[in-house]
Amino acid sequence: MNEDEPYLSARELAKRWRIPIATLRQWRWLKKGPHFRKVEGRTLYYLKDVLAFEEAALRHHTTMDSPSFKKLF
């Protein structure tokens, strides 16, 4: 682990996204959500991975999720 690289704990990430910490736990079990590391029993999320996940989840409008929009591509 790079000591200089900023990271968030699961609690900090849950607070950032305003979701229950249990949601992050479930996402880890389902292999969803941002990449994480287990270090000495602690779950850590590197900030660069969190930002990449947020960017990938960015939507410009709700139409992007519709089946008709997906047919365009």
N, CA, C and O atoms as a Tripos MOL2 file, in Angstrom:
@<TRIPOS>MOLECULE
protein
  292   291    73     0     0
PROTEIN
NO_CHARGES

@<TRIPOS>ATOM
      1 N           0.8480   -1.1770    0.0000 N.3       1 MET1
      2 CA          0.0000    0.0000    0.0000 C.3       1 MET1
      3 C           0.8880    1.2310    0.0000 C.2       1 MET1
      4 O           1.8520    1.3100    0.7610 O.2       1 MET1
      5 N           0.5660    2.1780   -0.8420 N.am      2 ASN2
      6 CA          1.2940    3.4320   -0.8930 C.3       2 ASN2
      7 C           0.7770    4.3340    0.2220 C.2       2 ASN2
      8 O          -0.3850    4.7380    0.2040 O.2       2 ASN2
      9 N           1.6240    4.6470    1.1840 N.am      3 GLU3
     10 CA          1.2050    5.4390    2.3420 C.3       3 GLU3
     11 C           0.7880    6.8540    1.9620 C.2       3 GLU3
     12 O           0.0150    7.4820    2.6840 O.2       3 GLU3
     13 N           1.2930    7.3690    0.8270 N.am      4 ASP4
     14 CA          0.9750    8.7300    0.4080 C.3       4 ASP4
     15 C          -0.3460    8.8200   -0.3450 C.2       4 ASP4
     16 O          -0.8700    9.9150   -0.5510 O.2       4 ASP4
     17 N          -0.8820    7.6890   -0.7520 N.am      5 GLU5
     18 CA         -2.1040    7.6900   -1.5490 C.3       5 GLU5
     19 C          -3.3200    7.8540   -0.6340 C.2       5 GLU5
     20 O          -3.5000    7.0770    0.3030 O.2       5 GLU5
     21 N          -4.1600    8.8720   -0.9080 N.am      6 PRO6
     22 CA         -5.3220    9.0760   -0.0420 C.3       6 PRO6
     23 C          -6.3400    7.9440   -0.1800 C.2       6 PRO6
     24 O          -6.5530    7.4120   -1.2700 O.2       6 PRO6
     25 N          -6.9520    7.5920    0.9220 N.am      7 TYR7
     26 CA         -7.9520    6.5280    0.9190 C.3       7 TYR7
     27 C          -9.0970    6.9120    1.8430 C.2       7 TYR7
     28 O          -8.9780    7.8200    2.6660 O.2       7 TYR7
     29 N         -10.1990    6.2070    1.6910 N.am      8 LEU8
     30 CA        -11.3610    6.3790    2.5540 C.3       8 LEU8
     31 C         -11.6660    5.0530    3.2320 C.2       8 LEU8
     32 O         -11.5130    3.9890    2.6320 O.2       8 LEU8
     33 N         -12.0910    5.1230    4.4670 N.am      9 SER9
     34 CA        -12.5910    3.9230    5.1290 C.3       9 SER9
     35 C         -14.0070    3.6700    4.6160 C.2       9 SER9
     36 O         -14.6000    4.5320    3.9670 O.2       9 SER9
     37 N         -14.5380    2.5040    4.9040 N.am     10 ALA10
     38 CA        -15.9090    2.1960    4.4990 C.3      10 ALA10
     39 C         -16.8780    3.1870    5.1410 C.2      10 ALA10
     40 O         -17.8390    3.6200    4.5060 O.2      10 ALA10
     41 N         -16.6300    3.5380    6.3760 N.am     11 ARG11
     42 CA        -17.4900    4.4990    7.0790 C.3      11 ARG11
     43 C         -17.4460    5.8700    6.3960 C.2      11 ARG11
     44 O         -18.4790    6.5170    6.2220 O.2      11 ARG11
     45 N         -16.2420    6.3080    6.0110 N.am     12 GLU12
     46 CA        -16.1030    7.6020    5.3350 C.3      12 GLU12
     47 C         -16.7870    7.6030    3.9670 C.2      12 GLU12
     48 O         -17.4180    8.5880    3.5850 O.2      12 GLU12
     49 N         -16.6590    6.4980    3.2360 N.am     13 LEU13
     50 CA        -17.2920    6.4140    1.9210 C.3      13 LEU13
     51 C         -18.8150    6.3850    2.0530 C.2      13 LEU13
     52 O         -19.5200    7.0270    1.2740 O.2      13 LEU13
     53 N         -19.3170    5.6500    3.0290 N.am     14 ALA14
     54 CA        -20.7650    5.6090    3.2590 C.3      14 ALA14
     55 C         -21.2860    7.0100    3.5830 C.2      14 ALA14
     56 O         -22.3550    7.4040    3.1160 O.2      14 ALA14
     57 N         -20.5410    7.7440    4.3700 N.am     15 LYS15
     58 CA        -20.9370    9.1140    4.7050 C.3      15 LYS15
     59 C         -20.8860   10.0010    3.4620 C.2      15 LYS15
     60 O         -21.7860   10.8130    3.2470 O.2      15 LYS15
     61 N         -19.8520    9.8560    2.6490 N.am     16 ARG16
     62 CA        -19.7010   10.6540    1.4190 C.3      16 ARG16
     63 C         -20.8990   10.4540    0.4950 C.2      16 ARG16
     64 O         -21.4210   11.4150   -0.0710 O.2      16 ARG16
     65 N         -21.3310    9.2080    0.3440 N.am     17 TRP17
     66 CA        -22.4260    8.8760   -0.5720 C.3      17 TRP17
     67 C         -23.7910    8.8680    0.1090 C.2      17 TRP17
     68 O         -24.8100    8.6550   -0.5480 O.2      17 TRP17
     69 N         -23.8180    9.0950    1.4110 N.am     18 ARG18
     70 CA        -25.0680    9.1120    2.1810 C.3      18 ARG18
     71 C         -25.8390    7.8010    2.0330 C.2      18 ARG18
     72 O         -27.0430    7.7860    1.7770 O.2      18 ARG18
     73 N         -25.1080    6.7090    2.2030 N.am     19 ILE19
     74 CA        -25.7150    5.3800    2.1470 C.3      19 ILE19
     75 C         -25.3270    4.6170    3.4090 C.2      19 ILE19
     76 O         -24.3240    4.9470    4.0420 O.2      19 ILE19
     77 N         -26.0970    3.6120    3.7820 N.am     20 PRO20
     78 CA        -25.7180    2.7990    4.9410 C.3      20 PRO20
     79 C         -24.4140    2.0360    4.6650 C.2      20 PRO20
     80 O         -24.1580    1.6160    3.5370 O.2      20 PRO20
     81 N         -23.6230    1.8690    5.6770 N.am     21 ILE21
     82 CA        -22.3800    1.1080    5.5350 C.3      21 ILE21
     83 C         -22.6930   -0.3300    5.1190 C.2      21 ILE21
     84 O         -21.8770   -0.9830    4.4680 O.2      21 ILE21
     85 N         -23.8710   -0.8190    5.4950 N.am     22 ALA22
     86 CA        -24.2850   -2.1730    5.0990 C.3      22 ALA22
     87 C         -24.4190   -2.2930    3.5830 C.2      22 ALA22
     88 O         -24.2160   -3.3730    3.0290 O.2      22 ALA22
     89 N         -24.7580   -1.2020    2.9130 N.am     23 THR23
     90 CA        -24.8530   -1.2260    1.4520 C.3      23 THR23
     91 C         -23.4860   -1.4900    0.8450 C.2      23 THR23
     92 O         -23.3640   -2.2830   -0.0880 O.2      23 THR23
     93 N         -22.4610   -0.8340    1.3640 N.am     24 LEU24
     94 CA        -21.0980   -1.0780    0.8730 C.3      24 LEU24
     95 C         -20.6870   -2.5260    1.1320 C.2      24 LEU24
     96 O         -20.0560   -3.1600    0.2870 O.2      24 LEU24
     97 N         -21.0470   -3.0370    2.2960 N.am     25 ARG25
     98 CA        -20.7240   -4.4290    2.6350 C.3      25 ARG25
     99 C         -21.3950   -5.3840    1.6410 C.2      25 ARG25
    100 O         -20.7790   -6.3410    1.1730 O.2      25 ARG25
    101 N         -22.6560   -5.1100    1.3300 N.am     26 GLN26
    102 CA        -23.3840   -5.9530    0.3760 C.3      26 GLN26
    103 C         -22.7650   -5.8400   -1.0150 C.2      26 GLN26
    104 O         -22.6170   -6.8480   -1.7050 O.2      26 GLN26
    105 N         -22.4020   -4.6260   -1.4380 N.am     27 TRP27
    106 CA        -21.7700   -4.4480   -2.7450 C.3      27 TRP27
    107 C         -20.4630   -5.2240   -2.8300 C.2      27 TRP27
    108 O         -20.1570   -5.8110   -3.8670 O.2      27 TRP27
    109 N         -19.6900   -5.2310   -1.7460 N.am     28 ARG28
    110 CA        -18.4330   -5.9980   -1.7650 C.3      28 ARG28
    111 C         -18.7340   -7.4800   -1.9570 C.2      28 ARG28
    112 O         -18.0530   -8.1600   -2.7250 O.2      28 ARG28
    113 N         -19.7400   -7.9770   -1.2700 N.am     29 TRP29
    114 CA        -20.1130   -9.3880   -1.3710 C.3      29 TRP29
    115 C         -20.6020   -9.7170   -2.7760 C.2      29 TRP29
    116 O         -20.3280  -10.8010   -3.2910 O.2      29 TRP29
    117 N         -21.3260   -8.7840   -3.4020 N.am     30 LEU30
    118 CA        -21.8540   -8.9740   -4.7560 C.3      30 LEU30
    119 C         -20.8440   -8.6100   -5.8470 C.2      30 LEU30
    120 O         -21.1340   -8.7230   -7.0380 O.2      30 LEU30
    121 N         -19.6550   -8.1740   -5.4230 N.am     31 LYS31
    122 CA        -18.6060   -7.7330   -6.3560 C.3      31 LYS31
    123 C         -19.0800   -6.5510   -7.2030 C.2      31 LYS31
    124 O         -18.8340   -6.4890   -8.4080 O.2      31 LYS31
    125 N         -19.7640   -5.6190   -6.5420 N.am     32 LYS32
    126 CA        -20.2100   -4.3730   -7.1580 C.3      32 LYS32
    127 C         -19.4900   -3.2270   -6.4500 C.2      32 LYS32
    128 O         -18.7780   -3.4380   -5.4690 O.2      32 LYS32
    129 N         -19.6820   -2.0330   -6.9540 N.am     33 GLY33
    130 CA        -19.1070   -0.8690   -6.2930 C.3      33 GLY33
    131 C         -17.6420   -0.6880   -6.6380 C.2      33 GLY33
    132 O         -17.0970   -1.4180   -7.4660 O.2      33 GLY33
    133 N         -17.0030    0.2890   -6.0010 N.am     34 PRO34
    134 CA        -15.6000    0.5750   -6.3050 C.3      34 PRO34
    135 C         -14.6730   -0.5140   -5.7640 C.2      34 PRO34
    136 O         -15.0290   -1.2560   -4.8490 O.2      34 PRO34
    137 N         -13.4810   -0.5910   -6.3480 N.am     35 HIS35
    138 CA        -12.4710   -1.5280   -5.8600 C.3      35 HIS35
    139 C         -12.1270   -1.1830   -4.4120 C.2      35 HIS35
    140 O         -12.1810   -0.0200   -4.0120 O.2      35 HIS35
    141 N         -11.7770   -2.1900   -3.6420 N.am     36 PHE36
    142 CA        -11.4090   -1.9770   -2.2430 C.3      36 PHE36
    143 C         -10.2300   -2.8710   -1.8960 C.2      36 PHE36
    144 O          -9.9060   -3.8110   -2.6210 O.2      36 PHE36
    145 N          -9.5980   -2.5610   -0.7780 N.am     37 ARG37
    146 CA         -8.5030   -3.3800   -0.2640 C.3      37 ARG37
    147 C          -8.7920   -3.7050    1.1860 C.2      37 ARG37
    148 O          -9.3980   -2.9090    1.9040 O.2      37 ARG37
    149 N          -8.3600   -4.8720    1.6090 N.am     38 LYS38
    150 CA         -8.4260   -5.2360    3.0150 C.3      38 LYS38
    151 C          -7.0060   -5.1490    3.5540 C.2      38 LYS38
    152 O          -6.1130   -5.8560    3.0880 O.2      38 LYS38
    153 N          -6.8040   -4.2830    4.5300 N.am     39 VAL39
    154 CA         -5.4900   -4.0970    5.1300 C.3      39 VAL39
    155 C          -5.6390   -4.2710    6.6350 C.2      39 VAL39
    156 O          -6.2940   -3.4730    7.3050 O.2      39 VAL39
    157 N          -5.0240   -5.3240    7.1540 N.am     40 GLU40
    158 CA         -5.0810   -5.6270    8.5860 C.3      40 GLU40
    159 C          -6.5200   -5.5820    9.1090 C.2      40 GLU40
    160 O          -6.7930   -5.0180   10.1690 O.2      40 GLU40
    161 N          -7.4300   -6.1860    8.3450 N.am     41 GLY41
    162 CA         -8.8190   -6.2730    8.7680 C.3      41 GLY41
    163 C          -9.6700   -5.0500    8.4540 C.2      41 GLY41
    164 O         -10.8790   -5.0590    8.6830 O.2      41 GLY41
    165 N          -9.0480   -4.0030    7.9320 N.am     42 ARG42
    166 CA         -9.7950   -2.7820    7.5920 C.3      42 ARG42
    167 C         -10.0840   -2.7520    6.1020 C.2      42 ARG42
    168 O          -9.2430   -3.1380    5.2900 O.2      42 ARG42
    169 N         -11.2630   -2.2970    5.7490 N.am     43 THR43
    170 CA        -11.6340   -2.1420    4.3450 C.3      43 THR43
    171 C         -11.3200   -0.7170    3.9330 C.2      43 THR43
    172 O         -11.8200    0.2390    4.5260 O.2      43 THR43
    173 N         -10.4810   -0.5820    2.9030 N.am     44 LEU44
    174 CA        -10.0690    0.7380    2.4310 C.3      44 LEU44
    175 C         -10.4130    0.9070    0.9630 C.2      44 LEU44
    176 O         -10.3130   -0.0290    0.1700 O.2      44 LEU44
    177 N         -10.8160    2.1120    0.6220 N.am     45 TYR45
    178 CA        -11.1170    2.4820   -0.7570 C.3      45 TYR45
    179 C         -10.1720    3.6160   -1.1360 C.2      45 TYR45
    180 O         -10.2290    4.6970   -0.5500 O.2      45 TYR45
    181 N          -9.3010    3.3730   -2.1150 N.am     46 TYR46
    182 CA         -8.4280    4.4540   -2.5600 C.3      46 TYR46
    183 C          -9.2720    5.5080   -3.2520 C.2      46 TYR46
    184 O         -10.1850    5.1880   -4.0140 O.2      46 TYR46
    185 N          -8.9630    6.7550   -2.9830 N.am     47 LEU47
    186 CA         -9.7440    7.8550   -3.5190 C.3      47 LEU47
    187 C          -9.7960    7.8260   -5.0430 C.2      47 LEU47
    188 O         -10.8320    8.1380   -5.6300 O.2      47 LEU47
    189 N          -8.6930    7.4560   -5.6900 N.am     48 LYS48
    190 CA         -8.6960    7.4090   -7.1640 C.3      48 LYS48
    191 C          -9.7090    6.3840   -7.6720 C.2      48 LYS48
    192 O         -10.3320    6.6040   -8.7100 O.2      48 LYS48
    193 N          -9.8860    5.2700   -6.9630 N.am     49 ASP49
    194 CA        -10.8690    4.2560   -7.3560 C.3      49 ASP49
    195 C         -12.2950    4.7600   -7.1290 C.2      49 ASP49
    196 O         -13.1880    4.4910   -7.9330 O.2      49 ASP49
    197 N         -12.5040    5.4860   -6.0380 N.am     50 VAL50
    198 CA        -13.8220    6.0540   -5.7460 C.3      50 VAL50
    199 C         -14.1950    7.0700   -6.8210 C.2      50 VAL50
    200 O         -15.3170    7.0620   -7.3280 O.2      50 VAL50
    201 N         -13.2510    7.9430   -7.1630 N.am     51 LEU51
    202 CA        -13.5150    8.9610   -8.1840 C.3      51 LEU51
    203 C         -13.7880    8.3240   -9.5420 C.2      51 LEU51
    204 O         -14.6600    8.7870  -10.2770 O.2      51 LEU51
    205 N         -13.0560    7.2730   -9.8790 N.am     52 ALA52
    206 CA        -13.2800    6.5720  -11.1490 C.3      52 ALA52
    207 C         -14.6620    5.9280  -11.1630 C.2      52 ALA52
    208 O         -15.3510    5.9690  -12.1820 O.2      52 ALA52
    209 N         -15.0740    5.3350  -10.0470 N.am     53 PHE53
    210 CA        -16.3990    4.7230   -9.9560 C.3      53 PHE53
    211 C         -17.4880    5.7810  -10.0890 C.2      53 PHE53
    212 O         -18.4860    5.5700  -10.7780 O.2      53 PHE53
    213 N         -17.2920    6.9190   -9.4270 N.am     54 GLU54
    214 CA        -18.2670    8.0060   -9.5250 C.3      54 GLU54
    215 C         -18.3780    8.5110  -10.9640 C.2      54 GLU54
    216 O         -19.4790    8.7620  -11.4530 O.2      54 GLU54
    217 N         -17.2550    8.6570  -11.6270 N.am     55 GLU55
    218 CA        -17.2510    9.1280  -13.0170 C.3      55 GLU55
    219 C         -17.9700    8.1320  -13.9300 C.2      55 GLU55
    220 O         -18.7310    8.5330  -14.8110 O.2      55 GLU55
    221 N         -17.7330    6.8520  -13.7220 N.am     56 ALA56
    222 CA        -18.3710    5.8200  -14.5440 C.3      56 ALA56
    223 C         -19.8830    5.7800  -14.3080 C.2      56 ALA56
    224 O         -20.6410    5.4080  -15.2030 O.2      56 ALA56
    225 N         -20.3140    6.1590  -13.1190 N.am     57 ALA57
    226 CA        -21.7370    6.1250  -12.7800 C.3      57 ALA57
    227 C         -22.4580    7.4140  -13.1600 C.2      57 ALA57
    228 O         -23.6780    7.5070  -13.0190 O.2      57 ALA57
    229 N         -21.7180    8.4020  -13.6390 N.am     58 LEU58
    230 CA        -22.2950    9.6980  -13.9830 C.3      58 LEU58
    231 C         -23.3160    9.5620  -15.1030 C.2      58 LEU58
    232 O         -23.0560    8.9210  -16.1210 O.2      58 LEU58
    233 N         -24.4720   10.1680  -14.9050 N.am     59 ARG59
    234 CA        -25.5310   10.1670  -15.9190 C.3      59 ARG59
    235 C         -25.8600   11.6180  -16.2500 C.2      59 ARG59
    236 O         -25.9570   12.4590  -15.3560 O.2      59 ARG59
    237 N         -26.0280   11.9010  -17.5180 N.am     60 HIS60
    238 CA        -26.3900   13.2550  -17.9270 C.3      60 HIS60
    239 C         -27.8990   13.4480  -17.9150 C.2      60 HIS60
    240 O         -28.3810   14.5730  -17.7790 O.2      60 HIS60
    241 N         -28.6420   12.3680  -18.0540 N.am     61 HIS61
    242 CA        -30.1000   12.4020  -17.9570 C.3      61 HIS61
    243 C         -30.6000   10.9720  -17.7850 C.2      61 HIS61
    244 O         -29.8710   10.0160  -18.0510 O.2      61 HIS61
    245 N         -31.8200   10.8340  -17.3500 N.am     62 THR62
    246 CA        -32.3530    9.5010  -17.0480 C.3      62 THR62
    247 C         -32.6260    8.6790  -18.2930 C.2      62 THR62
    248 O         -32.7500    7.4580  -18.2040 O.2      62 THR62
    249 N         -32.7220    9.3090  -19.4390 N.am     63 THR63
    250 CA        -32.9810    8.5800  -20.6820 C.3      63 THR63
    251 C         -31.8590    7.5980  -20.9950 C.2      63 THR63
    252 O         -32.0880    6.6070  -21.6890 O.2      63 THR63
    253 N         -30.6600    7.8510  -20.5010 N.am     64 MET64
    254 CA        -29.5130    6.9840  -20.7830 C.3      64 MET64
    255 C         -29.7380    5.5680  -20.2790 C.2      64 MET64
    256 O         -29.1060    4.6330  -20.7700 O.2      64 MET64
    257 N         -30.6260    5.3930  -19.3110 N.am     65 ASP65
    258 CA        -30.8900    4.0650  -18.7540 C.3      65 ASP65
    259 C         -32.0060    3.3250  -19.4840 C.2      65 ASP65
    260 O         -32.2150    2.1340  -19.2520 O.2      65 ASP65
    261 N         -32.7130    4.0110  -20.3530 N.am     66 SER66
    262 CA        -33.8630    3.3780  -21.0010 C.3      66 SER66
    263 C         -33.4260    2.4220  -22.1090 C.2      66 SER66
    264 O         -32.4130    2.6590  -22.7660 O.2      66 SER66
    265 N         -34.1840    1.3410  -22.3220 N.am     67 PRO67
    266 CA        -33.8510    0.3820  -23.3880 C.3      67 PRO67
    267 C         -33.8270    1.0260  -24.7710 C.2      67 PRO67
    268 O         -33.0120    0.6470  -25.6120 O.2      67 PRO67
    269 N         -34.7130    1.9990  -25.0170 N.am     68 SER68
    270 CA        -34.7390    2.6330  -26.3400 C.3      68 SER68
    271 C         -33.4740    3.4380  -26.5960 C.2      68 SER68
    272 O         -33.0040    3.5060  -27.7310 O.2      68 SER68
    273 N         -32.9220    4.0450  -25.5620 N.am     69 PHE69
    274 CA        -31.6740    4.7880  -25.7240 C.3      69 PHE69
    275 C         -30.5230    3.8290  -26.0280 C.2      69 PHE69
    276 O         -29.6760    4.1120  -26.8750 O.2      69 PHE69
    277 N         -30.5040    2.6980  -25.3320 N.am     70 LYS70
    278 CA        -29.4250    1.7270  -25.5290 C.3      70 LYS70
    279 C         -29.4440    1.1350  -26.9340 C.2      70 LYS70
    280 O         -28.4020    0.7230  -27.4430 O.2      70 LYS70
    281 N         -30.6200    1.0860  -27.5690 N.am     71 LYS71
    282 CA        -30.7100    0.5730  -28.9370 C.3      71 LYS71
    283 C         -29.9940    1.4800  -29.9270 C.2      71 LYS71
    284 O         -29.6170    1.0420  -31.0140 O.2      71 LYS71
    285 N         -29.8060    2.7340  -29.5590 N.am     72 LEU72
    286 CA        -29.1430    3.6800  -30.4560 C.3      72 LEU72
    287 C         -27.6640    3.3550  -30.6300 C.2      72 LEU72
    288 O         -27.0420    3.7700  -31.6070 O.2      72 LEU72
    289 N         -27.1120    2.6220  -29.6910 N.am     73 PHE73
    290 CA        -25.6650    2.3680  -29.7290 C.3      73 PHE73
    291 C         -25.3700    0.9220  -29.8800 C.2      73 PHE73
    292 O         -24.2040    0.5320  -29.9300 O.2      73 PHE73
@<TRIPOS>BOND
     1     1     2 1
     2     2     3 1
     3     3     4 2
     4     3     5 am
     5     5     6 1
     6     6     7 1
     7     7     8 2
     8     7     9 am
     9     9    10 1
    10    10    11 1
    11    11    12 2
    12    11    13 am
    13    13    14 1
    14    14    15 1
    15    15    16 2
    16    15    17 am
    17    17    18 1
    18    18    19 1
    19    19    20 2
    20    19    21 am
    21    21    22 1
    22    22    23 1
    23    23    24 2
    24    23    25 am
    25    25    26 1
    26    26    27 1
    27    27    28 2
    28    27    29 am
    29    29    30 1
    30    30    31 1
    31    31    32 2
    32    31    33 am
    33    33    34 1
    34    34    35 1
    35    35    36 2
    36    35    37 am
    37    37    38 1
    38    38    39 1
    39    39    40 2
    40    39    41 am
    41    41    42 1
    42    42    43 1
    43    43    44 2
    44    43    45 am
    45    45    46 1
    46    46    47 1
    47    47    48 2
    48    47    49 am
    49    49    50 1
    50    50    51 1
    51    51    52 2
    52    51    53 am
    53    53    54 1
    54    54    55 1
    55    55    56 2
    56    55    57 am
    57    57    58 1
    58    58    59 1
    59    59    60 2
    60    59    61 am
    61    61    62 1
    62    62    63 1
    63    63    64 2
    64    63    65 am
    65    65    66 1
    66    66    67 1
    67    67    68 2
    68    67    69 am
    69    69    70 1
    70    70    71 1
    71    71    72 2
    72    71    73 am
    73    73    74 1
    74    74    75 1
    75    75    76 2
    76    75    77 am
    77    77    78 1
    78    78    79 1
    79    79    80 2
    80    79    81 am
    81    81    82 1
    82    82    83 1
    83    83    84 2
    84    83    85 am
    85    85    86 1
    86    86    87 1
    87    87    88 2
    88    87    89 am
    89    89    90 1
    90    90    91 1
    91    91    92 2
    92    91    93 am
    93    93    94 1
    94    94    95 1
    95    95    96 2
    96    95    97 am
    97    97    98 1
    98    98    99 1
    99    99   100 2
   100    99   101 am
   101   101   102 1
   102   102   103 1
   103   103   104 2
   104   103   105 am
   105   105   106 1
   106   106   107 1
   107   107   108 2
   108   107   109 am
   109   109   110 1
   110   110   111 1
   111   111   112 2
   112   111   113 am
   113   113   114 1
   114   114   115 1
   115   115   116 2
   116   115   117 am
   117   117   118 1
   118   118   119 1
   119   119   120 2
   120   119   121 am
   121   121   122 1
   122   122   123 1
   123   123   124 2
   124   123   125 am
   125   125   126 1
   126   126   127 1
   127   127   128 2
   128   127   129 am
   129   129   130 1
   130   130   131 1
   131   131   132 2
   132   131   133 am
   133   133   134 1
   134   134   135 1
   135   135   136 2
   136   135   137 am
   137   137   138 1
   138   138   139 1
   139   139   140 2
   140   139   141 am
   141   141   142 1
   142   142   143 1
   143   143   144 2
   144   143   145 am
   145   145   146 1
   146   146   147 1
   147   147   148 2
   148   147   149 am
   149   149   150 1
   150   150   151 1
   151   151   152 2
   152   151   153 am
   153   153   154 1
   154   154   155 1
   155   155   156 2
   156   155   157 am
   157   157   158 1
   158   158   159 1
   159   159   160 2
   160   159   161 am
   161   161   162 1
   162   162   163 1
   163   163   164 2
   164   163   165 am
   165   165   166 1
   166   166   167 1
   167   167   168 2
   168   167   169 am
   169   169   170 1
   170   170   171 1
   171   171   172 2
   172   171   173 am
   173   173   174 1
   174   174   175 1
   175   175   176 2
   176   175   177 am
   177   177   178 1
   178   178   179 1
   179   179   180 2
   180   179   181 am
   181   181   182 1
   182   182   183 1
   183   183   184 2
   184   183   185 am
   185   185   186 1
   186   186   187 1
   187   187   188 2
   188   187   189 am
   189   189   190 1
   190   190   191 1
   191   191   192 2
   192   191   193 am
   193   193   194 1
   194   194   195 1
   195   195   196 2
   196   195   197 am
   197   197   198 1
   198   198   199 1
   199   199   200 2
   200   199   201 am
   201   201   202 1
   202   202   203 1
   203   203   204 2
   204   203   205 am
   205   205   206 1
   206   206   207 1
   207   207   208 2
   208   207   209 am
   209   209   210 1
   210   210   211 1
   211   211   212 2
   212   211   213 am
   213   213   214 1
   214   214   215 1
   215   215   216 2
   216   215   217 am
   217   217   218 1
   218   218   219 1
   219   219   220 2
   220   219   221 am
   221   221   222 1
   222   222   223 1
   223   223   224 2
   224   223   225 am
   225   225   226 1
   226   226   227 1
   227   227   228 2
   228   227   229 am
   229   229   230 1
   230   230   231 1
   231   231   232 2
   232   231   233 am
   233   233   234 1
   234   234   235 1
   235   235   236 2
   236   235   237 am
   237   237   238 1
   238   238   239 1
   239   239   240 2
   240   239   241 am
   241   241   242 1
   242   242   243 1
   243   243   244 2
   244   243   245 am
   245   245   246 1
   246   246   247 1
   247   247   248 2
   248   247   249 am
   249   249   250 1
   250   250   251 1
   251   251   252 2
   252   251   253 am
   253   253   254 1
   254   254   255 1
   255   255   256 2
   256   255   257 am
   257   257   258 1
   258   258   259 1
   259   259   260 2
   260   259   261 am
   261   261   262 1
   262   262   263 1
   263   263   264 2
   264   263   265 am
   265   265   266 1
   266   266   267 1
   267   267   268 2
   268   267   269 am
   269   269   270 1
   270   270   271 1
   271   271   272 2
   272   271   273 am
   273   273   274 1
   274   274   275 1
   275   275   276 2
   276   275   277 am
   277   277   278 1
   278   278   279 1
   279   279   280 2
   280   279   281 am
   281   281   282 1
   282   282   283 1
   283   283   284 2
   284   283   285 am
   285   285   286 1
   286   286   287 1
   287   287   288 2
   288   287   289 am
   289   289   290 1
   290   290   291 1
   291   291   292 2
@<TRIPOS>SUBSTRUCTURE
     1 MET1         2 RESIDUE 1 A MET
     2 ASN2         6 RESIDUE 1 A ASN
     3 GLU3        10 RESIDUE 1 A GLU
     4 ASP4        14 RESIDUE 1 A ASP
     5 GLU5        18 RESIDUE 1 A GLU
     6 PRO6        22 RESIDUE 1 A PRO
     7 TYR7        26 RESIDUE 1 A TYR
     8 LEU8        30 RESIDUE 1 A LEU
     9 SER9        34 RESIDUE 1 A SER
    10 ALA10       38 RESIDUE 1 A ALA
    11 ARG11       42 RESIDUE 1 A ARG
    12 GLU12       46 RESIDUE 1 A GLU
    13 LEU13       50 RESIDUE 1 A LEU
    14 ALA14       54 RESIDUE 1 A ALA
    15 LYS15       58 RESIDUE 1 A LYS
    16 ARG16       62 RESIDUE 1 A ARG
    17 TRP17       66 RESIDUE 1 A TRP
    18 ARG18       70 RESIDUE 1 A ARG
    19 ILE19       74 RESIDUE 1 A ILE
    20 PRO20       78 RESIDUE 1 A PRO
    21 ILE21       82 RESIDUE 1 A ILE
    22 ALA22       86 RESIDUE 1 A ALA
    23 THR23       90 RESIDUE 1 A THR
    24 LEU24       94 RESIDUE 1 A LEU
    25 ARG25       98 RESIDUE 1 A ARG
    26 GLN26      102 RESIDUE 1 A GLN
    27 TRP27      106 RESIDUE 1 A TRP
    28 ARG28      110 RESIDUE 1 A ARG
    29 TRP29      114 RESIDUE 1 A TRP
    30 LEU30      118 RESIDUE 1 A LEU
    31 LYS31      122 RESIDUE 1 A LYS
    32 LYS32      126 RESIDUE 1 A LYS
    33 GLY33      130 RESIDUE 1 A GLY
    34 PRO34      134 RESIDUE 1 A PRO
    35 HIS35      138 RESIDUE 1 A HIS
    36 PHE36      142 RESIDUE 1 A PHE
    37 ARG37      146 RESIDUE 1 A ARG
    38 LYS38      150 RESIDUE 1 A LYS
    39 VAL39      154 RESIDUE 1 A VAL
    40 GLU40      158 RESIDUE 1 A GLU
    41 GLY41      162 RESIDUE 1 A GLY
    42 ARG42      166 RESIDUE 1 A ARG
    43 THR43      170 RESIDUE 1 A THR
    44 LEU44      174 RESIDUE 1 A LEU
    45 TYR45      178 RESIDUE 1 A TYR
    46 TYR46      182 RESIDUE 1 A TYR
    47 LEU47      186 RESIDUE 1 A LEU
    48 LYS48      190 RESIDUE 1 A LYS
    49 ASP49      194 RESIDUE 1 A ASP
    50 VAL50      198 RESIDUE 1 A VAL
    51 LEU51      202 RESIDUE 1 A LEU
    52 ALA52      206 RESIDUE 1 A ALA
    53 PHE53      210 RESIDUE 1 A PHE
    54 GLU54      214 RESIDUE 1 A GLU
    55 GLU55      218 RESIDUE 1 A GLU
    56 ALA56      222 RESIDUE 1 A ALA
    57 ALA57      226 RESIDUE 1 A ALA
    58 LEU58      230 RESIDUE 1 A LEU
    59 ARG59      234 RESIDUE 1 A ARG
    60 HIS60      238 RESIDUE 1 A HIS
    61 HIS61      242 RESIDUE 1 A HIS
    62 THR62      246 RESIDUE 1 A THR
    63 THR63      250 RESIDUE 1 A THR
    64 MET64      254 RESIDUE 1 A MET
    65 ASP65      258 RESIDUE 1 A ASP
    66 SER66      262 RESIDUE 1 A SER
    67 PRO67      266 RESIDUE 1 A PRO
    68 SER68      270 RESIDUE 1 A SER
    69 PHE69      274 RESIDUE 1 A PHE
    70 LYS70      278 RESIDUE 1 A LYS
    71 LYS71      282 RESIDUE 1 A LYS
    72 LEU72      286 RESIDUE 1 A LEU
    73 PHE73      290 RESIDUE 1 A PHE
